[in-house]
Amino acid sequence: MNMQISRLVLGRLGVAFVTLLIVSFVVFAATQMLPGDVVQILLGQAATPEAVAALREAMHLNDPAILRYGHWLIGLAQGELGNSYANDMPVADLIGGRLANTLMLAAVTAAVAVPLALFLGITTAMYRGSVYDRIITMGIVAVISVPEFMIATLAVLTFAVWLKWLPALSFANEVTSVTEMLRVFAMPVITLCCVISAQMIRMTRAAVIDALKMPYVEMALLKGASRRRMVLRHALPNAIGPIVNAVALSLSYLLGGVIIVETIFNYPGIAKLMVDAVSTRDLPLIQTCAMIFCLGYLLLITLADIIAILSNPKLRK
Amino acid sequence: MAPMFSKGFLPTPRHFGYHMNTVGICAAAMVCFWAVVAVIGPMLSPYPPGEIVDFDYYGPMSSTLWMGSDYLGRDIFSRILMGARYTVGISLAAVCLACFSGVVLGMTAAVVGGWLDTGLSRLLDALNSIPSKLFGLVMVAAIGSSIPVLIVLLGVIYTPGAFRFARALAVNINTMDYVTVARARGERTGYLIAQEILPNITGPVLADLGLRFVFIVLLLSGLSFLGLGVQPPNADWGSLVRENIGGLPFGAPAVLMPCLAIASLTISVNLLIDNLPVKIRDRSE
């Protein structure tokens, strides 16, 4: 690890931090644009003017916006997320279990999608131009160009309506046995896998094909190495950086997918919570959920960039 | 075994004009079809889109109701024809807004350079790192949903991408000798942008506009599907899927057909861009 690498990595982390600040400012500014007085909404029509004034004072609503932004940011950093407007429960309590559910869904999806996508990406690059490659590539274009809810709809039609293997849209709250859990998880996971592995396959395929164009691969061909050896031994180790970068980037597509999938399958996760909060205009909840999502997204993107920096052989000494 | 490793293989072009293959022509025909439907669709529809014409809900396809009926017994075919206007119209307006502002800012940043370039790039990159669906959700929560709001919102969300693309192209053109000559002649920034840079990036920018149009159609449908896009009684294709999602367990055509409409539009735009004549597309590389 030399100076140049650490400087680049630190620089990237700095950019991520500044971006997070800008994002938090945008989220705060957006939720401030909401018409109507928060205190009036909280206390209802019958509130006395004194009560309204006291609560305004207590919530720091008379301060200038930039001060309120500071208060909010400090609270966020200390884990004080405020109370939900809709049912007056602490936001942290509402989010806790939901976040675990979403992370579990994401983890299961990643565990299925990443190996599958890597296998398909590498084999399509190996047999480039074959019928197999063309079918997979066509499938990827189709998956990338349709909305996530269509993939979910098709999955339900196929597995629940026609094949009758899995329950349709009902989501059981109590999961008692392992088989039941598998059945419940299957459909959301299938949908999310389609969404994220399409990008992953495409980028992996491109990375391996790039590596295969190098002179040393031609050298291996000339010396008589088998195709498998050429790809696995000569090309793949040099494509690891771009591939891991592609995996991290594709995982950030989980965010968009998870919002749709949790809504359509009624999955009790944090994205469903946020969509519901948007329809009830529950500001503290929206702000916190949005920040959690942006944080996750930025983490993945920054991770992808740092891996790209670390895997660049020109920077290695 | 070697075709995958042969490099530098360039076929001699048979046509020196704008030649397109069959897939490209089919895709172009499909895109034109939806464009025509978006303009004159409601005139072709067999029933008024808001009228209840079937006593049964989630009815199957029949000779009178070509694509079945929805959850209230309205004709899905008429509603899809009407929805084309919202989906195509809003997305087209938004993509024009995004590409116009992105390309103008991008070319200005490339030509002026210096702190303006750095500042704009940093700011727009930060905006770009907010997930688009999330940004849409937060903004809709803040300002509510109406068609003008949707157009501006989608336009703003996709401006950073258009900016980045146009700036990268313009930076390349900016180093050309003829731009240096024009600069030495003492031309103004406005002239450099409009006369020297713009004509040389038009092709790739139009291709990029097409791809961005697909992203916007997908995001708009996604927002409408979540109930945050086009509001009832109007319905774009995403709202149609949302309205009829209850018919999914019965496999009703009311759910599938709007999905297929979206897919046919987005896939054909993608295929059209992929099969554009080389003269237009390859300048982007």
XYZ file of C-alpha atoms in Angstrom:
602
model
C 0.000 0.000 0.000
C 1.887 3.077 -1.133
C 1.207 6.768 -0.637
C -0.582 7.237 -3.936
C -3.137 4.526 -3.227
C -3.900 5.781 0.267
C -4.246 9.321 -1.047
C -6.713 8.196 -3.741
C -8.721 6.095 -1.284
C -8.858 8.883 1.299
C -9.872 11.322 -1.425
C -12.685 8.992 -2.477
C -13.894 8.682 1.119
C -13.826 12.467 1.423
C -15.929 12.845 -1.720
C -18.399 10.295 -0.336
C -18.691 12.249 2.921
C -19.266 15.574 1.134
C -21.827 13.882 -1.115
C -23.636 12.536 1.940
C -23.810 16.068 3.362
C -25.232 17.422 0.080
C -27.716 14.540 -0.021
C -28.824 15.208 3.559
C -29.288 18.873 2.663
C -31.427 17.955 -0.373
C -33.545 15.562 1.706
C -34.020 18.181 4.432
C -34.817 20.950 1.938
C -37.315 18.761 0.095
C -39.216 17.892 3.246
C -39.257 21.560 4.287
C -41.116 22.459 1.099
C -44.171 20.641 2.361
C -47.115 23.031 2.575
C -48.987 23.292 5.875
C -47.848 23.747 9.469
C -46.409 20.672 11.148
C -47.554 21.791 14.598
C -51.138 22.287 13.403
C -51.092 18.798 11.938
C -49.701 17.344 15.166
C -52.062 19.061 17.580
C -55.182 19.046 15.419
C -57.731 21.764 14.757
C -58.734 22.288 18.398
C -55.303 23.346 19.672
C -55.059 26.630 21.569
C -52.667 29.247 20.132
C -50.570 29.003 23.320
C -50.098 25.256 22.909
C -49.132 25.741 19.257
C -46.612 28.429 20.176
C -45.123 26.312 22.975
C -44.734 23.275 20.739
C -43.213 25.404 17.969
C -40.677 26.624 20.506
C -39.993 23.098 21.779
C -39.487 21.758 18.234
C -37.157 24.674 17.344
C -39.489 25.592 14.481
C -38.942 29.320 15.024
C -35.234 28.994 14.327
C -33.893 29.763 10.856
C -33.860 26.795 8.463
C -30.092 26.410 8.528
C -30.112 26.019 12.337
C -32.891 23.435 12.138
C -30.847 21.603 9.531
C -27.906 21.570 11.941
C -30.092 20.297 14.794
C -31.523 17.576 12.603
C -28.102 16.498 11.340
C -26.617 16.316 14.841
C -29.637 14.355 16.066
C -29.259 11.983 13.144
C -25.582 11.427 13.911
C -26.400 10.716 17.578
C -29.173 8.294 16.692
C -32.002 10.587 17.872
C -34.378 10.173 14.982
C -37.457 11.857 16.455
C -41.023 10.588 16.611
C -43.259 9.532 13.772
C -46.129 11.971 13.093
C -48.567 9.231 12.206
C -48.540 7.194 15.437
C -46.110 9.103 17.672
C -43.786 6.138 18.081
C -40.019 6.723 18.037
C -38.753 6.358 14.476
C -35.905 4.159 15.682
C -38.394 1.586 17.028
C -40.396 1.593 13.792
C -37.304 1.131 11.663
C -35.377 -1.419 13.755
C -37.092 -4.683 12.841
C -37.981 -3.514 9.337
C -34.356 -2.767 8.527
C -33.355 -6.268 9.610
C -36.028 -7.748 7.290
C -34.799 -5.724 4.321
C -31.161 -6.560 5.009
C -32.074 -10.238 5.183
C -33.851 -10.021 1.819
C -30.850 -8.224 0.343
C -28.400 -10.762 1.775
C -30.335 -13.769 0.451
C -30.632 -12.090 -2.962
C -26.940 -11.318 -3.106
C -26.041 -14.866 -2.034
C -28.082 -16.264 -4.932
C -27.475 -13.618 -7.587
C -23.725 -13.057 -7.332
C -22.517 -16.631 -8.013
C -25.169 -17.095 -10.709
C -24.264 -13.829 -12.445
C -20.518 -14.499 -12.281
C -20.986 -17.966 -13.768
C -23.181 -16.682 -16.593
C -20.991 -13.647 -17.221
C -17.770 -15.654 -17.483
C -19.238 -18.464 -19.597
C -20.915 -16.060 -22.041
C -17.580 -14.295 -22.459
C -15.856 -17.662 -23.034
C -18.334 -18.728 -25.696
C -18.832 -15.290 -27.180
C -20.948 -15.255 -30.315
C -22.436 -18.718 -29.695
C -26.164 -19.403 -29.523
C -25.900 -19.658 -25.718
C -24.257 -16.242 -25.531
C -26.822 -14.679 -27.830
C -29.782 -16.052 -25.862
C -28.384 -14.779 -22.555
C -27.517 -11.384 -24.054
C -31.017 -11.013 -25.517
C -32.485 -11.942 -22.139
C -30.379 -9.267 -20.453
C -31.545 -6.546 -22.856
C -35.133 -7.618 -22.180
C -34.706 -7.587 -18.381
C -32.883 -4.251 -18.358
C -35.520 -2.550 -20.496
C -38.609 -3.531 -18.517
C -39.727 -2.095 -15.162
C -39.113 -4.141 -11.989
C -42.816 -4.579 -11.324
C -43.205 -6.333 -14.660
C -40.594 -8.923 -13.694
C -42.437 -9.419 -10.397
C -45.747 -9.729 -12.246
C -44.338 -12.300 -14.654
C -42.800 -14.250 -11.769
C -46.174 -14.382 -10.005
C -47.941 -15.420 -13.220
C -45.416 -18.163 -13.878
C -44.830 -19.648 -10.433
C -48.122 -18.970 -8.681
C -50.815 -18.846 -11.369
C -49.638 -21.321 -13.990
C -47.336 -23.686 -12.110
C -49.055 -23.220 -8.723
C -45.782 -23.841 -6.847
C -45.823 -20.760 -4.655
C -48.441 -18.539 -2.965
C -49.302 -15.425 -5.004
C -49.217 -12.093 -3.225
C -50.149 -12.931 0.343
C -47.273 -12.543 2.740
C -47.547 -14.574 5.925
C -46.516 -12.646 9.013
C -45.638 -15.670 11.078
C -43.057 -17.906 9.531
C -42.821 -21.111 11.554
C -40.880 -23.656 9.518
C -37.932 -23.576 7.179
C -39.927 -24.727 4.156
C -42.497 -22.018 4.786
C -39.752 -19.439 4.951
C -38.340 -20.665 1.655
C -41.742 -20.400 0.031
C -42.238 -16.886 1.375
C -38.804 -15.689 0.296
C -38.781 -17.353 -3.099
C -40.769 -14.868 -5.155
C -39.184 -11.594 -3.950
C -35.744 -13.166 -4.247
C -36.382 -14.438 -7.785
C -37.532 -10.972 -8.858
C -34.635 -9.118 -7.256
C -32.135 -11.628 -8.648
C -33.378 -10.942 -12.179
C -33.098 -7.192 -11.641
C -29.561 -7.113 -10.281
C -27.957 -10.052 -12.059
C -28.763 -8.644 -15.517
C -26.431 -5.694 -14.912
C -23.875 -7.921 -13.203
C -23.752 -10.416 -16.085
C -23.369 -7.636 -18.614
C -20.495 -5.947 -16.784
C -18.724 -9.220 -15.943
C -18.972 -10.327 -19.562
C -17.529 -7.017 -20.753
C -14.659 -7.204 -18.226
C -13.672 -10.751 -19.232
C -13.917 -9.913 -22.948
C -11.640 -6.906 -22.369
C -9.104 -9.133 -20.648
C -9.337 -11.678 -23.487
C -8.247 -9.018 -25.990
C -4.839 -8.653 -24.301
C -1.660 -9.831 -26.058
C -0.803 -12.327 -23.294
C -4.057 -14.175 -23.977
C -3.106 -14.405 -27.634
C 0.259 -15.715 -26.471
C -1.511 -18.402 -24.416
C -3.588 -19.293 -27.488
C -0.463 -19.589 -29.608
C 1.311 -21.809 -27.128
C -1.678 -24.140 -27.297
C -3.484 -23.606 -23.998
C -7.081 -24.809 -23.825
C -9.853 -22.243 -23.876
C -10.736 -22.998 -20.259
C -7.133 -22.472 -19.177
C -6.869 -19.279 -21.173
C -9.947 -17.806 -19.508
C -9.567 -19.104 -15.969
C -5.797 -18.902 -15.594
C -4.760 -16.004 -17.821
C -7.689 -13.641 -18.321
C -9.747 -13.975 -15.142
C -7.136 -12.937 -12.535
C -6.673 -9.690 -14.423
C -10.405 -9.064 -14.685
C -11.056 -9.540 -10.942
C -10.901 -5.802 -10.185
C -13.487 -4.737 -12.775
C -15.674 -7.733 -11.874
C -15.760 -6.964 -8.145
C -16.415 -3.342 -9.056
C -19.328 -4.510 -11.232
C -20.720 -6.641 -8.399
C -20.674 -3.738 -5.928
C -22.274 -1.400 -8.483
C -24.988 -3.901 -9.365
C -25.817 -4.438 -5.711
C -26.713 -0.747 -5.580
C -29.524 -1.559 -8.038
C -31.044 -3.532 -5.164
C -32.323 -0.233 -3.757
C -34.541 0.584 -6.709
C -35.693 -3.007 -6.940
C -36.400 -3.400 -3.255
C -38.834 -0.440 -3.220
C -40.994 -2.086 -5.901
C -40.618 -5.664 -4.676
C -41.527 -4.903 -1.054
C -44.609 -3.020 -2.244
C -45.827 -5.678 -4.649
C -45.221 -8.634 -2.313
C -46.281 -6.734 0.808
C -42.958 -7.563 2.456
C -42.556 -5.901 5.880
C -39.289 -4.109 5.103
C -38.014 -0.570 5.303
C -38.859 0.335 1.696
C -42.518 -0.549 2.264
C -42.399 1.550 5.423
C -41.079 4.486 3.427
C -43.661 4.198 0.635
C -46.396 4.131 3.287
C -44.790 7.113 5.028
C -44.866 9.023 1.729
C -48.588 8.440 1.347
C -49.251 9.617 4.946
C -46.622 12.401 4.633
C -44.866 11.290 7.798
C -41.787 13.510 7.580
C -39.379 12.210 10.264
C -39.914 8.698 8.977
C -39.345 9.724 5.328
C -36.193 11.656 6.229
C -34.680 8.786 8.174
C -35.554 6.130 5.591
C -34.202 8.312 2.792
C -30.946 8.845 4.657
C -30.587 5.113 5.337
C -31.108 4.339 1.658
C -28.699 7.026 0.471
C -26.120 5.849 2.987
C -26.368 2.271 1.731
C -26.197 3.387 -1.885
C -23.181 5.638 -1.282
C -21.402 2.894 0.668
C -21.769 0.469 -2.243
C -20.713 3.024 -4.880
C -17.716 4.148 -2.810
C -16.753 0.537 -2.182
C -16.889 -0.113 -5.937
C -14.638 2.891 -6.602
C -12.133 1.912 -3.897
C -11.947 -1.634 -5.248
C -11.317 -0.216 -8.704
C -8.467 1.879 -7.294
C -6.969 -0.994 -5.293
C -7.133 -3.436 -8.182
C -5.372 -1.142 -10.639
C -2.000 -2.798 -11.168
C -0.451 0.472 -12.326
C -0.724 1.758 -8.752
C 0.838 -1.355 -7.188
C 4.464 -1.276 -6.268
C -11.966 -21.906 -32.637
C -10.547 -18.539 -33.249
C -13.362 -16.155 -34.194
C -13.610 -14.885 -30.632
C -9.979 -13.895 -30.640
C -9.602 -12.402 -34.094
C -9.156 -8.722 -33.639
C -9.430 -5.695 -35.806
C -11.995 -7.339 -38.058
C -13.869 -4.595 -39.872
C -16.355 -5.479 -42.628
C -16.211 -3.296 -45.704
C -19.410 -1.269 -45.713
C -21.664 -2.093 -48.635
C -23.697 1.063 -48.229
C -22.092 4.355 -47.533
C -25.419 5.957 -46.660
C -27.504 5.429 -43.557
C -28.120 1.708 -43.593
C -30.057 -0.116 -40.904
C -30.614 -3.853 -40.363
C -33.984 -5.626 -40.062
C -34.109 -5.566 -36.266
C -33.499 -1.839 -36.303
C -36.255 -1.247 -38.857
C -38.763 -3.346 -36.859
C -37.831 -1.458 -33.682
C -38.206 1.885 -35.482
C -41.632 0.815 -36.746
C -42.725 -0.078 -33.206
C -41.506 3.260 -31.846
C -43.347 5.106 -34.643
C -46.477 3.073 -33.887
C -46.520 4.176 -30.233
C -45.737 7.766 -31.237
C -48.776 7.770 -33.565
C -50.945 6.123 -30.885
C -49.875 8.767 -28.373
C -51.133 11.474 -30.738
C -54.312 9.990 -32.210
C -54.885 6.992 -29.891
C -58.024 8.210 -28.128
C -59.689 8.683 -31.539
C -59.166 5.000 -32.298
C -60.421 3.635 -29.002
C -63.638 1.581 -29.255
C -65.042 2.859 -25.938
C -64.511 6.007 -23.851
C -61.643 5.129 -21.497
C -63.557 6.034 -18.319
C -66.811 4.226 -19.138
C -67.834 0.963 -17.496
C -68.715 -1.361 -20.374
C -68.538 -4.829 -18.817
C -70.656 -6.135 -15.933
C -67.883 -8.546 -15.058
C -64.592 -7.320 -13.615
C -61.200 -8.637 -14.747
C -62.985 -10.024 -17.805
C -61.060 -12.177 -20.287
C -60.121 -11.182 -23.824
C -63.085 -11.347 -26.187
C -64.130 -10.106 -29.611
C -65.795 -7.010 -28.143
C -63.222 -6.309 -25.416
C -59.909 -7.005 -27.143
C -57.802 -6.951 -24.008
C -60.414 -7.760 -21.373
C -61.816 -5.432 -18.739
C -60.305 -3.893 -15.611
C -61.293 -3.940 -11.938
C -64.352 -1.769 -12.607
C -65.273 -3.369 -15.924
C -63.708 -0.678 -18.113
C -62.177 -1.574 -21.486
C -58.429 -2.129 -21.072
C -57.653 -1.615 -24.772
C -59.135 1.910 -24.718
C -57.364 2.694 -21.472
C -53.996 1.586 -22.860
C -54.508 3.765 -25.948
C -55.284 6.693 -23.639
C -52.405 5.823 -21.290
C -49.912 5.968 -24.181
C -50.494 9.701 -24.251
C -49.436 10.103 -20.607
C -46.512 7.671 -20.631
C -45.021 8.820 -23.938
C -45.920 12.496 -23.524
C -44.596 12.988 -19.983
C -41.437 10.976 -20.679
C -40.755 12.826 -23.924
C -41.191 16.236 -22.308
C -38.994 15.191 -19.363
C -36.229 13.742 -21.556
C -36.162 16.872 -23.714
C -35.877 19.005 -20.570
C -33.125 16.786 -19.124
C -31.105 16.589 -22.327
C -31.510 20.281 -23.162
C -30.292 21.458 -19.761
C -27.680 18.709 -19.501
C -26.219 19.355 -22.965
C -26.190 23.147 -22.608
C -24.526 22.941 -19.186
C -22.130 20.227 -20.359
C -20.968 22.159 -23.421
C -20.618 25.362 -21.402
C -18.596 23.565 -18.724
C -16.299 22.035 -21.350
C -15.751 25.285 -23.270
C -15.405 27.645 -20.305
C -13.492 25.176 -18.108
C -11.877 26.265 -14.844
C -13.856 26.565 -11.621
C -17.218 26.577 -13.412
C -16.413 23.148 -14.842
C -15.186 21.742 -11.510
C -18.075 23.190 -9.526
C -20.793 22.009 -11.906
C -19.282 18.540 -12.212
C -19.016 18.067 -8.445
C -22.531 19.336 -7.750
C -24.180 17.244 -10.462
C -22.190 14.147 -9.477
C -23.516 14.542 -5.937
C -27.076 14.806 -7.277
C -26.403 11.726 -9.380
C -25.541 9.697 -6.302
C -29.074 9.926 -4.914
C -30.939 6.818 -6.110
C -33.457 8.049 -8.689
C -36.477 6.231 -7.309
C -35.750 7.504 -3.815
C -35.327 11.084 -5.021
C -38.667 10.771 -6.815
C -40.339 9.437 -3.664
C -39.028 12.225 -1.429
C -39.898 14.991 -3.884
C -43.398 13.643 -4.530
C -43.906 13.445 -0.762
C -42.831 17.073 -0.486
C -44.638 18.762 -3.377
C -47.371 16.317 -4.316
C -47.888 14.769 -7.714
C -49.205 16.476 -10.823
C -48.202 16.205 -14.461
C -46.062 19.400 -14.612
C -44.349 18.406 -11.332
C -43.614 14.947 -12.738
C -42.118 16.375 -15.936
C -39.813 18.776 -14.078
C -38.910 16.147 -11.461
C -37.973 13.486 -14.031
C -36.108 16.130 -16.034
C -34.075 17.190 -12.996
C -33.307 13.601 -11.990
C -31.811 12.775 -15.387
C -29.990 16.073 -16.015
C -26.729 15.000 -14.297
C -26.381 11.940 -16.548
C -26.974 13.991 -19.700
C -24.528 16.604 -18.421
C -21.793 14.057 -17.836
C -22.270 12.486 -21.270
C -22.331 15.791 -23.173
C -19.389 17.177 -21.229
C -17.230 14.134 -22.003
C -18.002 14.496 -25.729
C -17.536 18.260 -25.746
C -14.179 18.043 -23.952
C -12.903 15.844 -26.800
C -14.153 18.234 -29.496
C -12.796 21.186 -27.556
C -9.213 20.013 -28.136
C -9.637 19.945 -31.945
C -7.632 22.346 -34.066
C -10.661 24.029 -35.596
C -11.902 24.998 -32.146
C -8.506 26.450 -31.313
C -8.616 28.373 -34.597
C -12.073 29.715 -33.803
C -10.898 30.711 -30.360
C -7.857 32.453 -31.868
C -10.191 34.314 -34.256
C -11.764 35.743 -31.112
C -15.170 34.069 -31.334
C -17.440 34.297 -28.304
C -18.300 31.338 -26.061
C -21.840 31.252 -27.436
C -20.546 30.940 -30.998
C -18.066 28.210 -30.026
C -20.831 26.199 -28.358
C -23.461 26.601 -31.061
C -21.323 26.517 -34.213
C -18.240 24.429 -33.419
C -19.177 21.969 -30.659
C -22.891 21.259 -31.071
C -22.880 20.108 -34.733
C -20.166 17.579 -33.891
C -21.912 15.931 -30.962
C -25.496 15.850 -32.279
C -25.540 12.161 -33.280
C -24.336 10.644 -29.988
C -26.439 13.118 -28.009
C -29.557 11.955 -29.865
C -28.664 8.312 -29.172
C -28.180 9.195 -25.506
C -31.562 10.947 -25.546
C -33.154 7.670 -26.640
C -31.544 5.660 -23.828
C -32.459 8.281 -21.264
C -36.037 8.175 -22.579
C -36.137 4.473 -21.649
C -34.876 5.207 -18.117
C -37.512 7.912 -17.715
C -40.329 5.661 -18.961
C -39.211 3.022 -16.435
C -38.975 5.497 -13.542
C -42.331 7.110 -14.403
C -44.020 3.706 -14.579
C -42.358 2.739 -11.294
C -43.609 5.892 -9.546
C -47.089 5.432 -10.995
C -47.031 1.820 -9.895
C -46.313 2.994 -6.339
C -49.294 5.359 -6.631
C -47.118 8.467 -6.701
C -47.115 9.207 -10.433
C -50.077 10.054 -12.648
C -53.135 10.347 -10.393
C -56.622 8.877 -11.005
C -58.904 9.302 -12.885
C -56.085 9.671 -15.434
C -53.853 6.661 -15.833
C -50.576 5.973 -17.556
C -49.398 2.404 -18.112
C -47.807 2.132 -14.665
C -51.034 3.259 -12.972
C -52.987 0.733 -15.045
C -50.842 -2.074 -13.605
C -51.321 -0.701 -10.098
C -55.112 -0.409 -10.466
C -55.448 -3.963 -11.664
C -52.835 -5.689 -9.519
C -55.706 -7.408 -7.688
C -56.360 -9.409 -10.851
C -52.896 -10.945 -10.761
C -53.850 -14.126 -8.870
C -56.443 -14.867 -11.595
C -53.952 -14.111 -14.384
C -56.208 -11.338 -15.725
C -55.114 -9.730 -19.017
C -55.765 -6.364 -17.358
C -52.435 -6.696 -15.485
C -50.399 -8.230 -18.252
C -51.390 -5.992 -21.164
C -50.167 -2.628 -19.785
C -46.911 -4.391 -18.799
C -46.505 -5.641 -22.351
C -47.195 -2.145 -23.681
C -44.347 -0.733 -21.552
C -42.015 -3.562 -22.531
C -42.758 -3.210 -26.259
C -41.955 0.508 -26.110
C -38.774 0.307 -24.016
C -37.317 -2.784 -25.689
C -37.864 -1.358 -29.162
C -36.259 1.969 -28.247
C -33.253 0.042 -26.872
C -33.011 -2.121 -29.988
C -33.394 0.927 -32.216
C -30.462 2.658 -30.492
C -28.338 -0.518 -30.652
C -28.975 -0.867 -34.388
C -28.678 2.785 -35.373
C -26.664 3.430 -38.523
C -22.961 3.288 -37.685
C -22.504 6.827 -38.951
C -24.614 8.193 -36.119
C -23.712 5.821 -33.310
C -19.976 5.336 -33.601
C -19.134 8.971 -33.091
C -19.929 8.393 -29.447
C -16.836 6.252 -28.999
